[in-house]
Amino acid sequence: MAELTVHPDSIIDFLVRLLNTPSPTGYHQEAIEVVEQAFRGLAIADLRLERSPKGALVITWPGERDDAPRGLTAHTDTLGLMVREIKSNGRLKLHMLGGYMWNAVEFEGVTIQTLDGRRYRGTIVPVKASVHIHRGAGDEKRKQDTMEARIDARTSSAAETRALGIEVGDFVFLDPRVEVTDTGFIRSRHLDDKASVACIFGAFRALHEAGLRPAQTVTTVIANYEEVGHGAAAGFPPGLHELVAVDMAAVGEGQNSDEFSAGICVADGGGPYHVELTERLRALAEGASIPYKLDIYPYYGSDGEAYWHAGGAAQVALVGPGVDASHAYERTHTDSLMHTTHLLARYLLS
Ligand SMILES: [Zn+2]
């Protein structure tokens, strides 16, 4: 078996940079640029990097052979918000991008980006935020109508807010609050799915540094619309034989996944993944002594399914690092990143 080195520091450095780059679904340019620069930095001579018309990054690495081409995908788009309405008190009613609980963003810091590129800081607060004013404020259900963005600028009317350049449709970025602990955890919003992008980066680096290339030509789509269901529906060449979607394993009560293994998803809300490709990945993990966890994610869909629904004919499987409290304030561990990276590298070589 080929000797491979996975570098945790370079994977985590890239991951932290990506986490700190805002990219709610629909606002992808900055993050896709960060990813493109990182892959260019690997200096793999025949790596081809292109942008699809809708803004995804499509990376092609010619393999030893090209008779059964493969695909990988992970997504840079994340949860976020948009300005829905400028309220008469000058605050903002918000429209969710992606699916999550309003509780998960309560009191989170945000950045509001205007059309002309100005940025304002703010906070998502309940309309009834102060216990000194509202009895039982904590009991009120958190929903669109009971939450608002408080802007850190002097405004108490819709006209004053509009004078700041803020308008309906402006993107609102959630603070990721990235923290890498000395115990090996990475705590942040948006590990879904930036952690997986970092794993693909690490796998490419491991192969290239070992003087190797993939066994089959591989096309990687770094998608920008996964959270709304159509990220990797486009971007792959015709004739693809296999597609491994790389996305977070859902960790929590009743789940088999954890933050210390590579997750292999056998089925999710969209049904089972392809049995043969899933079994091959499992055998690769066994053969290289990579800790892995098989699991089912009940309320989950992936870009592998988006590809299938768009008419894709390849076998599709799903692997990824374990993420706790997904679509809220998430957490994973370096071990899960390393094992997922290693599994991807073994797959590329197989
Ligand atoms: Zn995801």
PDB file of N, CA and C and ligand atoms in Angstrom, residues 75 192-193 226-227 247-248, ligand 1:
ATOM      1  N   HIS A  75     -19.544  21.120  -0.630  1.00  0.00           N
ATOM      2  CA  HIS A  75     -20.112  22.450  -0.886  1.00  0.00           C
ATOM      3  C   HIS A  75     -19.564  23.523   0.048  1.00  0.00           C
ATOM      4  N   ASP A 192     -20.347  22.225   8.214  1.00  0.00           N
ATOM      5  CA  ASP A 192     -21.145  21.719   7.086  1.00  0.00           C
ATOM      6  C   ASP A 192     -21.135  22.811   6.030  1.00  0.00           C
ATOM      7  N   ASP A 193     -20.388  22.722   4.952  1.00  0.00           N
ATOM      8  CA  ASP A 193     -19.667  21.527   4.572  1.00  0.00           C
ATOM      9  C   ASP A 193     -18.212  21.878   4.301  1.00  0.00           C
ATOM     10  N   GLU A 226     -25.770  23.842  -2.470  1.00  0.00           N
ATOM     11  CA  GLU A 226     -26.213  22.566  -1.905  1.00  0.00           C
ATOM     12  C   GLU A 226     -27.341  22.746  -0.897  1.00  0.00           C
ATOM     13  N   GLU A 227     -27.226  23.776  -0.072  1.00  0.00           N
ATOM     14  CA  GLU A 227     -28.203  23.936   1.027  1.00  0.00           C
ATOM     15  C   GLU A 227     -29.621  24.172   0.510  1.00  0.00           C
ATOM     16  N   ASP A 247     -19.824  15.036   2.589  1.00  0.00           N
ATOM     17  CA  ASP A 247     -20.628  15.950   3.397  1.00  0.00           C
ATOM     18  C   ASP A 247     -20.690  15.387   4.816  1.00  0.00           C
ATOM     19  N   MET A 248     -21.000  16.249   5.753  1.00  0.00           N
ATOM     20  CA  MET A 248     -20.924  15.917   7.176  1.00  0.00           C
ATOM     21  C   MET A 248     -21.760  14.706   7.570  1.00  0.00           C
TER      22      MET A 248
HETATM   23 ZN    ZN B   1     -23.882  19.893   3.895  1.00  0.00          ZN
END
